[in-house]
Amino acid sequence: ARVKRSASRGVTKKWILIVLVVLLLIPAMQVAVVRFINPPVTLPMLIDQGSAMFSRAPKHPLRYRWISLPQIPEMFLEHLWISEDQRFFQHEGFDWKEMELAVKEAERKGKPVRGASTITNQCARSIFLWQGRSWIRKGLESYYTIWMEALLPKRRILELYTNVIEMGRGIYGVEAASQYYFGVDTRGLTREQSAVLAAVLPNPKGWDPRNPSPMLRWRQRRILRREQNAHFP
């Protein structure tokens, strides 16, 4: 009986180990898939559309239009880079310098530490995870970020990001945003329109690019000002 119990525990531990290994490898397999296949839908899109079914608030249709990286104007990519992550091409998914600056700024102002998410961080949660603040989501986001930087070229991460990032209620990606807000495709954006779309990303559900608040207008002007001395790779 003692031998049977010992054997049973051994089998249980083996299966637990197998399950853990599979769970750890699922993100790697998901990332490997999106290296070659454009996501037809993302988890945030599914959550957004699913929650709308049980809400009394007006339902926003899903607007999602995929375009390849060469179709996206370099002007918008530069504005995005200036706005969100100017060390994107240097870091490996985590901008430790920006994190250090955020901590020092919080200590100086006596406020909570502001976010220092990179483009890869945001891309990971915009495809595979959910919005919101929790240690679980942040841990998963970091794990996906490691795999994305290991398995995807920077160009592919940028292509994924510009297509899946939320840019308004039910609006995902720069092409859908360009058509919805300004009635043109991405190639038809003016410099000011491109900058305001990049500027809206920290608060896409609260800001309207067609009617910029003072804060959104300030962010737009800052991007245009920094563009003059920027050296986009």
JSON list of C-alpha atoms in Angstrom, two decimals:
[
{"chain": "A", "resi": 1, "resn": "ALA", "atom": "CA", "xyz": [0.00, 0.00, 0.00]},
{"chain": "A", "resi": 2, "resn": "ARG", "atom": "CA", "xyz": [2.85, 2.31, 0.87]},
{"chain": "A", "resi": 3, "resn": "VAL", "atom": "CA", "xyz": [4.49, 1.58, -2.50]},
{"chain": "A", "resi": 4, "resn": "LYS", "atom": "CA", "xyz": [1.20, 2.31, -4.31]},
{"chain": "A", "resi": 5, "resn": "ARG", "atom": "CA", "xyz": [0.78, 5.64, -2.52]},
{"chain": "A", "resi": 6, "resn": "SER", "atom": "CA", "xyz": [4.37, 6.57, -3.35]},
{"chain": "A", "resi": 7, "resn": "ALA", "atom": "CA", "xyz": [3.84, 5.65, -7.01]},
{"chain": "A", "resi": 8, "resn": "SER", "atom": "CA", "xyz": [0.58, 7.61, -7.06]},
{"chain": "A", "resi": 9, "resn": "ARG", "atom": "CA", "xyz": [2.28, 10.72, -5.67]},
{"chain": "A", "resi": 10, "resn": "GLY", "atom": "CA", "xyz": [5.02, 10.34, -8.25]},
{"chain": "A", "resi": 11, "resn": "VAL", "atom": "CA", "xyz": [2.47, 10.21, -11.09]},
{"chain": "A", "resi": 12, "resn": "THR", "atom": "CA", "xyz": [0.64, 13.25, -9.66]},
{"chain": "A", "resi": 13, "resn": "LYS", "atom": "CA", "xyz": [3.85, 15.27, -9.46]},
{"chain": "A", "resi": 14, "resn": "LYS", "atom": "CA", "xyz": [4.70, 14.27, -13.01]},
{"chain": "A", "resi": 15, "resn": "TRP", "atom": "CA", "xyz": [1.34, 15.47, -14.33]},
{"chain": "A", "resi": 16, "resn": "ILE", "atom": "CA", "xyz": [1.55, 18.70, -12.35]},
{"chain": "A", "resi": 17, "resn": "LEU", "atom": "CA", "xyz": [4.98, 19.33, -13.88]},
{"chain": "A", "resi": 18, "resn": "ILE", "atom": "CA", "xyz": [3.66, 18.61, -17.37]},
{"chain": "A", "resi": 19, "resn": "VAL", "atom": "CA", "xyz": [0.73, 21.00, -16.87]},
{"chain": "A", "resi": 20, "resn": "LEU", "atom": "CA", "xyz": [3.03, 23.74, -15.58]},
{"chain": "A", "resi": 21, "resn": "VAL", "atom": "CA", "xyz": [5.39, 23.34, -18.54]},
{"chain": "A", "resi": 22, "resn": "VAL", "atom": "CA", "xyz": [2.46, 23.51, -20.99]},
{"chain": "A", "resi": 23, "resn": "LEU", "atom": "CA", "xyz": [1.09, 26.64, -19.28]},
{"chain": "A", "resi": 24, "resn": "LEU", "atom": "CA", "xyz": [4.52, 28.27, -19.44]},
{"chain": "A", "resi": 25, "resn": "LEU", "atom": "CA", "xyz": [4.87, 27.43, -23.14]},
{"chain": "A", "resi": 26, "resn": "ILE", "atom": "CA", "xyz": [1.40, 28.63, -24.23]},
{"chain": "A", "resi": 27, "resn": "PRO", "atom": "CA", "xyz": [2.49, 32.29, -24.41]},
{"chain": "A", "resi": 28, "resn": "ALA", "atom": "CA", "xyz": [5.52, 31.31, -26.49]},
{"chain": "A", "resi": 29, "resn": "MET", "atom": "CA", "xyz": [3.28, 29.42, -28.93]},
{"chain": "A", "resi": 30, "resn": "GLN", "atom": "CA", "xyz": [0.84, 32.33, -29.13]},
{"chain": "A", "resi": 31, "resn": "VAL", "atom": "CA", "xyz": [3.65, 34.77, -29.85]},
{"chain": "A", "resi": 32, "resn": "ALA", "atom": "CA", "xyz": [5.11, 32.42, -32.47]},
{"chain": "A", "resi": 33, "resn": "VAL", "atom": "CA", "xyz": [1.74, 32.34, -34.23]},
{"chain": "A", "resi": 34, "resn": "VAL", "atom": "CA", "xyz": [1.39, 36.14, -34.45]},
{"chain": "A", "resi": 35, "resn": "ARG", "atom": "CA", "xyz": [4.84, 36.38, -35.98]},
{"chain": "A", "resi": 36, "resn": "PHE", "atom": "CA", "xyz": [3.33, 34.98, -39.17]},
{"chain": "A", "resi": 37, "resn": "ILE", "atom": "CA", "xyz": [-0.45, 35.44, -38.80]},
{"chain": "A", "resi": 38, "resn": "ASN", "atom": "CA", "xyz": [-2.21, 38.76, -38.34]},
{"chain": "A", "resi": 39, "resn": "PRO", "atom": "CA", "xyz": [-4.61, 38.45, -35.37]},
{"chain": "A", "resi": 40, "resn": "PRO", "atom": "CA", "xyz": [-8.22, 38.33, -36.64]},
{"chain": "A", "resi": 41, "resn": "VAL", "atom": "CA", "xyz": [-9.31, 39.45, -33.18]},
{"chain": "A", "resi": 42, "resn": "THR", "atom": "CA", "xyz": [-7.66, 40.13, -29.82]},
{"chain": "A", "resi": 43, "resn": "LEU", "atom": "CA", "xyz": [-8.65, 39.34, -26.25]},
{"chain": "A", "resi": 44, "resn": "PRO", "atom": "CA", "xyz": [-9.43, 43.00, -25.39]},
{"chain": "A", "resi": 45, "resn": "MET", "atom": "CA", "xyz": [-11.71, 43.18, -28.44]},
{"chain": "A", "resi": 46, "resn": "LEU", "atom": "CA", "xyz": [-13.58, 40.05, -27.31]},
{"chain": "A", "resi": 47, "resn": "ILE", "atom": "CA", "xyz": [-13.88, 41.36, -23.75]},
{"chain": "A", "resi": 48, "resn": "ASP", "atom": "CA", "xyz": [-15.09, 44.75, -24.97]},
{"chain": "A", "resi": 49, "resn": "GLN", "atom": "CA", "xyz": [-17.71, 43.27, -27.27]},
{"chain": "A", "resi": 50, "resn": "GLY", "atom": "CA", "xyz": [-18.77, 40.66, -24.72]},
{"chain": "A", "resi": 51, "resn": "SER", "atom": "CA", "xyz": [-19.23, 43.18, -21.91]},
{"chain": "A", "resi": 52, "resn": "ALA", "atom": "CA", "xyz": [-21.29, 45.42, -24.22]},
{"chain": "A", "resi": 53, "resn": "MET", "atom": "CA", "xyz": [-23.85, 42.61, -24.56]},
{"chain": "A", "resi": 54, "resn": "PHE", "atom": "CA", "xyz": [-24.62, 42.83, -20.83]},
{"chain": "A", "resi": 55, "resn": "SER", "atom": "CA", "xyz": [-24.53, 46.63, -20.58]},
{"chain": "A", "resi": 56, "resn": "ARG", "atom": "CA", "xyz": [-27.33, 49.12, -21.01]},
{"chain": "A", "resi": 57, "resn": "ALA", "atom": "CA", "xyz": [-24.91, 51.66, -22.43]},
{"chain": "A", "resi": 58, "resn": "PRO", "atom": "CA", "xyz": [-24.92, 52.21, -26.21]},
{"chain": "A", "resi": 59, "resn": "LYS", "atom": "CA", "xyz": [-23.00, 49.46, -27.95]},
{"chain": "A", "resi": 60, "resn": "HIS", "atom": "CA", "xyz": [-20.03, 50.54, -30.04]},
{"chain": "A", "resi": 61, "resn": "PRO", "atom": "CA", "xyz": [-19.39, 48.46, -33.17]},
{"chain": "A", "resi": 62, "resn": "LEU", "atom": "CA", "xyz": [-15.99, 46.85, -33.54]},
{"chain": "A", "resi": 63, "resn": "ARG", "atom": "CA", "xyz": [-13.80, 48.87, -35.90]},
{"chain": "A", "resi": 64, "resn": "TYR", "atom": "CA", "xyz": [-10.62, 47.03, -36.79]},
{"chain": "A", "resi": 65, "resn": "ARG", "atom": "CA", "xyz": [-8.77, 47.39, -40.09]},
{"chain": "A", "resi": 66, "resn": "TRP", "atom": "CA", "xyz": [-5.41, 45.68, -40.57]},
{"chain": "A", "resi": 67, "resn": "ILE", "atom": "CA", "xyz": [-2.77, 47.26, -42.82]},
{"chain": "A", "resi": 68, "resn": "SER", "atom": "CA", "xyz": [0.82, 46.16, -43.36]},
{"chain": "A", "resi": 69, "resn": "LEU", "atom": "CA", "xyz": [3.74, 48.15, -42.01]},
{"chain": "A", "resi": 70, "resn": "PRO", "atom": "CA", "xyz": [4.79, 49.55, -45.44]},
{"chain": "A", "resi": 71, "resn": "GLN", "atom": "CA", "xyz": [1.27, 51.02, -45.79]},
{"chain": "A", "resi": 72, "resn": "ILE", "atom": "CA", "xyz": [1.64, 53.02, -42.57]},
{"chain": "A", "resi": 73, "resn": "PRO", "atom": "CA", "xyz": [3.22, 56.45, -43.15]},
{"chain": "A", "resi": 74, "resn": "GLU", "atom": "CA", "xyz": [6.61, 56.83, -41.53]},
{"chain": "A", "resi": 75, "resn": "MET", "atom": "CA", "xyz": [5.29, 60.13, -40.20]},
{"chain": "A", "resi": 76, "resn": "PHE", "atom": "CA", "xyz": [2.78, 58.33, -37.97]},
{"chain": "A", "resi": 77, "resn": "LEU", "atom": "CA", "xyz": [5.32, 55.71, -36.88]},
{"chain": "A", "resi": 78, "resn": "GLU", "atom": "CA", "xyz": [7.64, 58.54, -35.85]},
{"chain": "A", "resi": 79, "resn": "HIS", "atom": "CA", "xyz": [4.86, 60.32, -33.95]},
{"chain": "A", "resi": 80, "resn": "LEU", "atom": "CA", "xyz": [4.01, 57.07, -32.19]},
{"chain": "A", "resi": 81, "resn": "TRP", "atom": "CA", "xyz": [7.65, 56.48, -31.31]},
{"chain": "A", "resi": 82, "resn": "ILE", "atom": "CA", "xyz": [8.00, 60.03, -29.94]},
{"chain": "A", "resi": 83, "resn": "SER", "atom": "CA", "xyz": [4.81, 59.74, -27.92]},
{"chain": "A", "resi": 84, "resn": "GLU", "atom": "CA", "xyz": [5.14, 56.25, -26.49]},
{"chain": "A", "resi": 85, "resn": "ASP", "atom": "CA", "xyz": [8.66, 54.82, -26.46]},
{"chain": "A", "resi": 86, "resn": "GLN", "atom": "CA", "xyz": [11.71, 56.63, -27.84]},
{"chain": "A", "resi": 87, "resn": "ARG", "atom": "CA", "xyz": [14.05, 53.84, -26.73]},
{"chain": "A", "resi": 88, "resn": "PHE", "atom": "CA", "xyz": [11.99, 51.13, -28.42]},
{"chain": "A", "resi": 89, "resn": "PHE", "atom": "CA", "xyz": [14.77, 50.13, -30.81]},
{"chain": "A", "resi": 90, "resn": "GLN", "atom": "CA", "xyz": [17.40, 50.07, -28.06]},
{"chain": "A", "resi": 91, "resn": "HIS", "atom": "CA", "xyz": [15.76, 48.21, -25.18]},
{"chain": "A", "resi": 92, "resn": "GLU", "atom": "CA", "xyz": [14.69, 44.55, -25.02]},
{"chain": "A", "resi": 93, "resn": "GLY", "atom": "CA", "xyz": [11.13, 45.10, -23.91]},
{"chain": "A", "resi": 94, "resn": "PHE", "atom": "CA", "xyz": [11.74, 46.95, -20.64]},
{"chain": "A", "resi": 95, "resn": "ASP", "atom": "CA", "xyz": [12.93, 50.55, -20.47]},
{"chain": "A", "resi": 96, "resn": "TRP", "atom": "CA", "xyz": [14.85, 50.52, -17.19]},
{"chain": "A", "resi": 97, "resn": "LYS", "atom": "CA", "xyz": [15.97, 54.15, -17.63]},
{"chain": "A", "resi": 98, "resn": "GLU", "atom": "CA", "xyz": [12.37, 55.32, -17.95]},
{"chain": "A", "resi": 99, "resn": "MET", "atom": "CA", "xyz": [11.35, 53.25, -14.93]},
{"chain": "A", "resi": 100, "resn": "GLU", "atom": "CA", "xyz": [14.12, 54.85, -12.86]},
{"chain": "A", "resi": 101, "resn": "LEU", "atom": "CA", "xyz": [13.04, 58.33, -13.98]},
{"chain": "A", "resi": 102, "resn": "ALA", "atom": "CA", "xyz": [9.41, 57.51, -13.10]},
{"chain": "A", "resi": 103, "resn": "VAL", "atom": "CA", "xyz": [10.40, 56.44, -9.57]},
{"chain": "A", "resi": 104, "resn": "LYS", "atom": "CA", "xyz": [12.51, 59.56, -9.00]},
{"chain": "A", "resi": 105, "resn": "GLU", "atom": "CA", "xyz": [9.73, 61.78, -10.31]},
{"chain": "A", "resi": 106, "resn": "ALA", "atom": "CA", "xyz": [7.19, 60.11, -8.00]},
{"chain": "A", "resi": 107, "resn": "GLU", "atom": "CA", "xyz": [9.50, 60.58, -5.00]},
{"chain": "A", "resi": 108, "resn": "ARG", "atom": "CA", "xyz": [10.05, 64.23, -5.88]},
{"chain": "A", "resi": 109, "resn": "LYS", "atom": "CA", "xyz": [6.35, 65.02, -6.35]},
{"chain": "A", "resi": 110, "resn": "GLY", "atom": "CA", "xyz": [5.06, 62.69, -3.63]},
{"chain": "A", "resi": 111, "resn": "LYS", "atom": "CA", "xyz": [2.73, 60.97, -6.09]},
{"chain": "A", "resi": 112, "resn": "PRO", "atom": "CA", "xyz": [2.26, 57.35, -7.23]},
{"chain": "A", "resi": 113, "resn": "VAL", "atom": "CA", "xyz": [4.74, 56.09, -9.81]},
{"chain": "A", "resi": 114, "resn": "ARG", "atom": "CA", "xyz": [3.48, 56.81, -13.33]},
{"chain": "A", "resi": 115, "resn": "GLY", "atom": "CA", "xyz": [3.40, 54.10, -15.95]},
{"chain": "A", "resi": 116, "resn": "ALA", "atom": "CA", "xyz": [6.57, 53.42, -17.92]},
{"chain": "A", "resi": 117, "resn": "SER", "atom": "CA", "xyz": [5.19, 50.85, -20.34]},
{"chain": "A", "resi": 118, "resn": "THR", "atom": "CA", "xyz": [7.09, 50.23, -23.55]},
{"chain": "A", "resi": 119, "resn": "ILE", "atom": "CA", "xyz": [5.55, 49.62, -26.96]},
{"chain": "A", "resi": 120, "resn": "THR", "atom": "CA", "xyz": [6.21, 45.89, -26.47]},
{"chain": "A", "resi": 121, "resn": "ASN", "atom": "CA", "xyz": [4.45, 45.92, -23.07]},
{"chain": "A", "resi": 122, "resn": "GLN", "atom": "CA", "xyz": [1.42, 47.65, -24.56]},
{"chain": "A", "resi": 123, "resn": "CYS", "atom": "CA", "xyz": [1.40, 45.37, -27.58]},
{"chain": "A", "resi": 124, "resn": "ALA", "atom": "CA", "xyz": [1.44, 42.28, -25.35]},
{"chain": "A", "resi": 125, "resn": "ARG", "atom": "CA", "xyz": [-1.60, 43.33, -23.33]},
{"chain": "A", "resi": 126, "resn": "SER", "atom": "CA", "xyz": [-3.39, 44.65, -26.43]},
{"chain": "A", "resi": 127, "resn": "ILE", "atom": "CA", "xyz": [-3.28, 41.22, -28.06]},
{"chain": "A", "resi": 128, "resn": "PHE", "atom": "CA", "xyz": [-3.17, 38.58, -25.34]},
{"chain": "A", "resi": 129, "resn": "LEU", "atom": "CA", "xyz": [-4.37, 40.16, -22.07]},
{"chain": "A", "resi": 130, "resn": "TRP", "atom": "CA", "xyz": [-6.91, 42.54, -20.60]},
{"chain": "A", "resi": 131, "resn": "GLN", "atom": "CA", "xyz": [-6.90, 46.18, -19.55]},
{"chain": "A", "resi": 132, "resn": "GLY", "atom": "CA", "xyz": [-6.79, 47.24, -15.91]},
{"chain": "A", "resi": 133, "resn": "ARG", "atom": "CA", "xyz": [-4.31, 47.29, -13.07]},
{"chain": "A", "resi": 134, "resn": "SER", "atom": "CA", "xyz": [-3.35, 44.14, -11.21]},
{"chain": "A", "resi": 135, "resn": "TRP", "atom": "CA", "xyz": [-0.13, 42.36, -10.30]},
{"chain": "A", "resi": 136, "resn": "ILE", "atom": "CA", "xyz": [-1.32, 39.22, -12.11]},
{"chain": "A", "resi": 137, "resn": "ARG", "atom": "CA", "xyz": [-1.85, 41.07, -15.38]},
{"chain": "A", "resi": 138, "resn": "LYS", "atom": "CA", "xyz": [1.43, 42.94, -14.99]},
{"chain": "A", "resi": 139, "resn": "GLY", "atom": "CA", "xyz": [3.29, 39.69, -14.40]},
{"chain": "A", "resi": 140, "resn": "LEU", "atom": "CA", "xyz": [1.72, 38.05, -17.44]},
{"chain": "A", "resi": 141, "resn": "GLU", "atom": "CA", "xyz": [2.43, 41.16, -19.50]},
{"chain": "A", "resi": 142, "resn": "SER", "atom": "CA", "xyz": [6.11, 40.96, -18.55]},
{"chain": "A", "resi": 143, "resn": "TYR", "atom": "CA", "xyz": [6.23, 37.26, -19.43]},
{"chain": "A", "resi": 144, "resn": "TYR", "atom": "CA", "xyz": [4.65, 37.85, -22.85]},
{"chain": "A", "resi": 145, "resn": "THR", "atom": "CA", "xyz": [7.02, 40.78, -23.38]},
{"chain": "A", "resi": 146, "resn": "ILE", "atom": "CA", "xyz": [10.04, 38.51, -22.89]},
{"chain": "A", "resi": 147, "resn": "TRP", "atom": "CA", "xyz": [8.75, 36.06, -25.50]},
{"chain": "A", "resi": 148, "resn": "MET", "atom": "CA", "xyz": [7.81, 38.83, -27.95]},
{"chain": "A", "resi": 149, "resn": "GLU", "atom": "CA", "xyz": [11.26, 40.35, -27.81]},
{"chain": "A", "resi": 150, "resn": "ALA", "atom": "CA", "xyz": [12.81, 36.89, -28.20]},
{"chain": "A", "resi": 151, "resn": "LEU", "atom": "CA", "xyz": [10.66, 35.68, -31.10]},
{"chain": "A", "resi": 152, "resn": "LEU", "atom": "CA", "xyz": [9.56, 38.79, -33.00]},
{"chain": "A", "resi": 153, "resn": "PRO", "atom": "CA", "xyz": [11.60, 41.37, -34.94]},
{"chain": "A", "resi": 154, "resn": "LYS", "atom": "CA", "xyz": [11.09, 44.97, -33.83]},
{"chain": "A", "resi": 155, "resn": "ARG", "atom": "CA", "xyz": [9.37, 45.75, -37.14]},
{"chain": "A", "resi": 156, "resn": "ARG", "atom": "CA", "xyz": [6.78, 43.05, -36.50]},
{"chain": "A", "resi": 157, "resn": "ILE", "atom": "CA", "xyz": [6.12, 44.28, -32.96]},
{"chain": "A", "resi": 158, "resn": "LEU", "atom": "CA", "xyz": [5.60, 47.78, -34.33]},
{"chain": "A", "resi": 159, "resn": "GLU", "atom": "CA", "xyz": [3.28, 46.46, -37.05]},
{"chain": "A", "resi": 160, "resn": "LEU", "atom": "CA", "xyz": [1.21, 44.53, -34.53]},
{"chain": "A", "resi": 161, "resn": "TYR", "atom": "CA", "xyz": [1.07, 47.48, -32.15]},
{"chain": "A", "resi": 162, "resn": "THR", "atom": "CA", "xyz": [-0.13, 50.03, -34.70]},
{"chain": "A", "resi": 163, "resn": "ASN", "atom": "CA", "xyz": [-2.90, 47.67, -35.79]},
{"chain": "A", "resi": 164, "resn": "VAL", "atom": "CA", "xyz": [-4.28, 46.41, -32.47]},
{"chain": "A", "resi": 165, "resn": "ILE", "atom": "CA", "xyz": [-3.83, 49.34, -30.08]},
{"chain": "A", "resi": 166, "resn": "GLU", "atom": "CA", "xyz": [-7.11, 50.78, -28.81]},
{"chain": "A", "resi": 167, "resn": "MET", "atom": "CA", "xyz": [-7.70, 54.30, -30.16]},
{"chain": "A", "resi": 168, "resn": "GLY", "atom": "CA", "xyz": [-11.27, 54.91, -29.01]},
{"chain": "A", "resi": 169, "resn": "ARG", "atom": "CA", "xyz": [-14.36, 53.01, -27.92]},
{"chain": "A", "resi": 170, "resn": "GLY", "atom": "CA", "xyz": [-14.45, 49.96, -30.17]},
{"chain": "A", "resi": 171, "resn": "ILE", "atom": "CA", "xyz": [-11.73, 51.44, -32.40]},
{"chain": "A", "resi": 172, "resn": "TYR", "atom": "CA", "xyz": [-8.53, 49.44, -32.85]},
{"chain": "A", "resi": 173, "resn": "GLY", "atom": "CA", "xyz": [-5.52, 50.38, -34.93]},
{"chain": "A", "resi": 174, "resn": "VAL", "atom": "CA", "xyz": [-4.49, 53.47, -36.82]},
{"chain": "A", "resi": 175, "resn": "GLU", "atom": "CA", "xyz": [-6.37, 52.62, -40.03]},
{"chain": "A", "resi": 176, "resn": "ALA", "atom": "CA", "xyz": [-9.73, 52.25, -38.29]},
{"chain": "A", "resi": 177, "resn": "ALA", "atom": "CA", "xyz": [-9.03, 55.41, -36.26]},
{"chain": "A", "resi": 178, "resn": "SER", "atom": "CA", "xyz": [-8.10, 57.43, -39.35]},
{"chain": "A", "resi": 179, "resn": "GLN", "atom": "CA", "xyz": [-11.28, 56.42, -41.13]},
{"chain": "A", "resi": 180, "resn": "TYR", "atom": "CA", "xyz": [-13.52, 56.97, -38.11]},
{"chain": "A", "resi": 181, "resn": "TYR", "atom": "CA", "xyz": [-12.16, 60.31, -36.87]},
{"chain": "A", "resi": 182, "resn": "PHE", "atom": "CA", "xyz": [-11.06, 61.98, -40.11]},
{"chain": "A", "resi": 183, "resn": "GLY", "atom": "CA", "xyz": [-12.72, 60.07, -42.97]},
{"chain": "A", "resi": 184, "resn": "VAL", "atom": "CA", "xyz": [-9.41, 59.19, -44.66]},
{"chain": "A", "resi": 185, "resn": "ASP", "atom": "CA", "xyz": [-7.14, 56.19, -44.75]},
{"chain": "A", "resi": 186, "resn": "THR", "atom": "CA", "xyz": [-3.84, 56.38, -42.89]},
{"chain": "A", "resi": 187, "resn": "ARG", "atom": "CA", "xyz": [-1.95, 57.66, -45.92]},
{"chain": "A", "resi": 188, "resn": "GLY", "atom": "CA", "xyz": [-4.34, 60.61, -46.10]},
{"chain": "A", "resi": 189, "resn": "LEU", "atom": "CA", "xyz": [-3.57, 61.91, -42.61]},
{"chain": "A", "resi": 190, "resn": "THR", "atom": "CA", "xyz": [-2.15, 65.39, -42.22]},
{"chain": "A", "resi": 191, "resn": "ARG", "atom": "CA", "xyz": [0.79, 65.91, -39.88]},
{"chain": "A", "resi": 192, "resn": "GLU", "atom": "CA", "xyz": [-1.49, 67.43, -37.23]},
{"chain": "A", "resi": 193, "resn": "GLN", "atom": "CA", "xyz": [-3.98, 64.56, -37.49]},
{"chain": "A", "resi": 194, "resn": "SER", "atom": "CA", "xyz": [-1.21, 61.98, -37.24]},
{"chain": "A", "resi": 195, "resn": "ALA", "atom": "CA", "xyz": [0.21, 63.65, -34.14]},
{"chain": "A", "resi": 196, "resn": "VAL", "atom": "CA", "xyz": [-3.15, 63.90, -32.38]},
{"chain": "A", "resi": 197, "resn": "LEU", "atom": "CA", "xyz": [-3.86, 60.19, -33.01]},
{"chain": "A", "resi": 198, "resn": "ALA", "atom": "CA", "xyz": [-0.50, 59.30, -31.46]},
{"chain": "A", "resi": 199, "resn": "ALA", "atom": "CA", "xyz": [-1.20, 61.69, -28.58]},
{"chain": "A", "resi": 200, "resn": "VAL", "atom": "CA", "xyz": [-4.55, 60.10, -27.71]},
{"chain": "A", "resi": 201, "resn": "LEU", "atom": "CA", "xyz": [-3.12, 56.70, -26.74]},
{"chain": "A", "resi": 202, "resn": "PRO", "atom": "CA", "xyz": [-2.79, 57.18, -22.95]},
{"chain": "A", "resi": 203, "resn": "ASN", "atom": "CA", "xyz": [-6.52, 57.89, -22.73]},
{"chain": "A", "resi": 204, "resn": "PRO", "atom": "CA", "xyz": [-8.26, 56.67, -25.90]},
{"chain": "A", "resi": 205, "resn": "LYS", "atom": "CA", "xyz": [-11.70, 56.38, -24.32]},
{"chain": "A", "resi": 206, "resn": "GLY", "atom": "CA", "xyz": [-11.58, 59.77, -22.66]},
{"chain": "A", "resi": 207, "resn": "TRP", "atom": "CA", "xyz": [-10.14, 61.97, -25.43]},
{"chain": "A", "resi": 208, "resn": "ASP", "atom": "CA", "xyz": [-11.59, 62.78, -28.85]},
{"chain": "A", "resi": 209, "resn": "PRO", "atom": "CA", "xyz": [-9.08, 63.62, -31.62]},
{"chain": "A", "resi": 210, "resn": "ARG", "atom": "CA", "xyz": [-11.77, 65.58, -33.46]},
{"chain": "A", "resi": 211, "resn": "ASN", "atom": "CA", "xyz": [-12.37, 67.81, -30.45]},
{"chain": "A", "resi": 212, "resn": "PRO", "atom": "CA", "xyz": [-9.08, 67.87, -28.51]},
{"chain": "A", "resi": 213, "resn": "SER", "atom": "CA", "xyz": [-9.11, 68.83, -24.86]},
{"chain": "A", "resi": 214, "resn": "PRO", "atom": "CA", "xyz": [-6.38, 71.25, -23.68]},
{"chain": "A", "resi": 215, "resn": "MET", "atom": "CA", "xyz": [-4.31, 68.30, -22.44]},
{"chain": "A", "resi": 216, "resn": "LEU", "atom": "CA", "xyz": [-4.63, 66.39, -25.72]},
{"chain": "A", "resi": 217, "resn": "ARG", "atom": "CA", "xyz": [-3.77, 69.52, -27.68]},
{"chain": "A", "resi": 218, "resn": "TRP", "atom": "CA", "xyz": [-0.69, 70.02, -25.48]},
{"chain": "A", "resi": 219, "resn": "ARG", "atom": "CA", "xyz": [0.44, 66.44, -26.13]},
{"chain": "A", "resi": 220, "resn": "GLN", "atom": "CA", "xyz": [-0.08, 66.90, -29.88]},
{"chain": "A", "resi": 221, "resn": "ARG", "atom": "CA", "xyz": [2.02, 70.07, -29.94]},
{"chain": "A", "resi": 222, "resn": "ARG", "atom": "CA", "xyz": [4.74, 68.43, -27.88]},
{"chain": "A", "resi": 223, "resn": "ILE", "atom": "CA", "xyz": [5.00, 65.59, -30.42]},
{"chain": "A", "resi": 224, "resn": "LEU", "atom": "CA", "xyz": [5.20, 68.04, -33.32]},
{"chain": "A", "resi": 225, "resn": "ARG", "atom": "CA", "xyz": [7.82, 70.09, -31.47]},
{"chain": "A", "resi": 226, "resn": "ARG", "atom": "CA", "xyz": [9.96, 67.07, -30.63]},
{"chain": "A", "resi": 227, "resn": "GLU", "atom": "CA", "xyz": [9.67, 65.79, -34.18]},
{"chain": "A", "resi": 228, "resn": "GLN", "atom": "CA", "xyz": [11.88, 68.65, -35.38]},
{"chain": "A", "resi": 229, "resn": "ASN", "atom": "CA", "xyz": [14.91, 67.25, -33.55]},
{"chain": "A", "resi": 230, "resn": "ALA", "atom": "CA", "xyz": [13.99, 63.55, -33.52]},
{"chain": "A", "resi": 231, "resn": "HIS", "atom": "CA", "xyz": [16.03, 60.94, -35.36]},
{"chain": "A", "resi": 232, "resn": "PHE", "atom": "CA", "xyz": [13.61, 58.11, -36.10]},
{"chain": "A", "resi": 233, "resn": "PRO", "atom": "CA", "xyz": [15.56, 54.92, -36.92]}
]
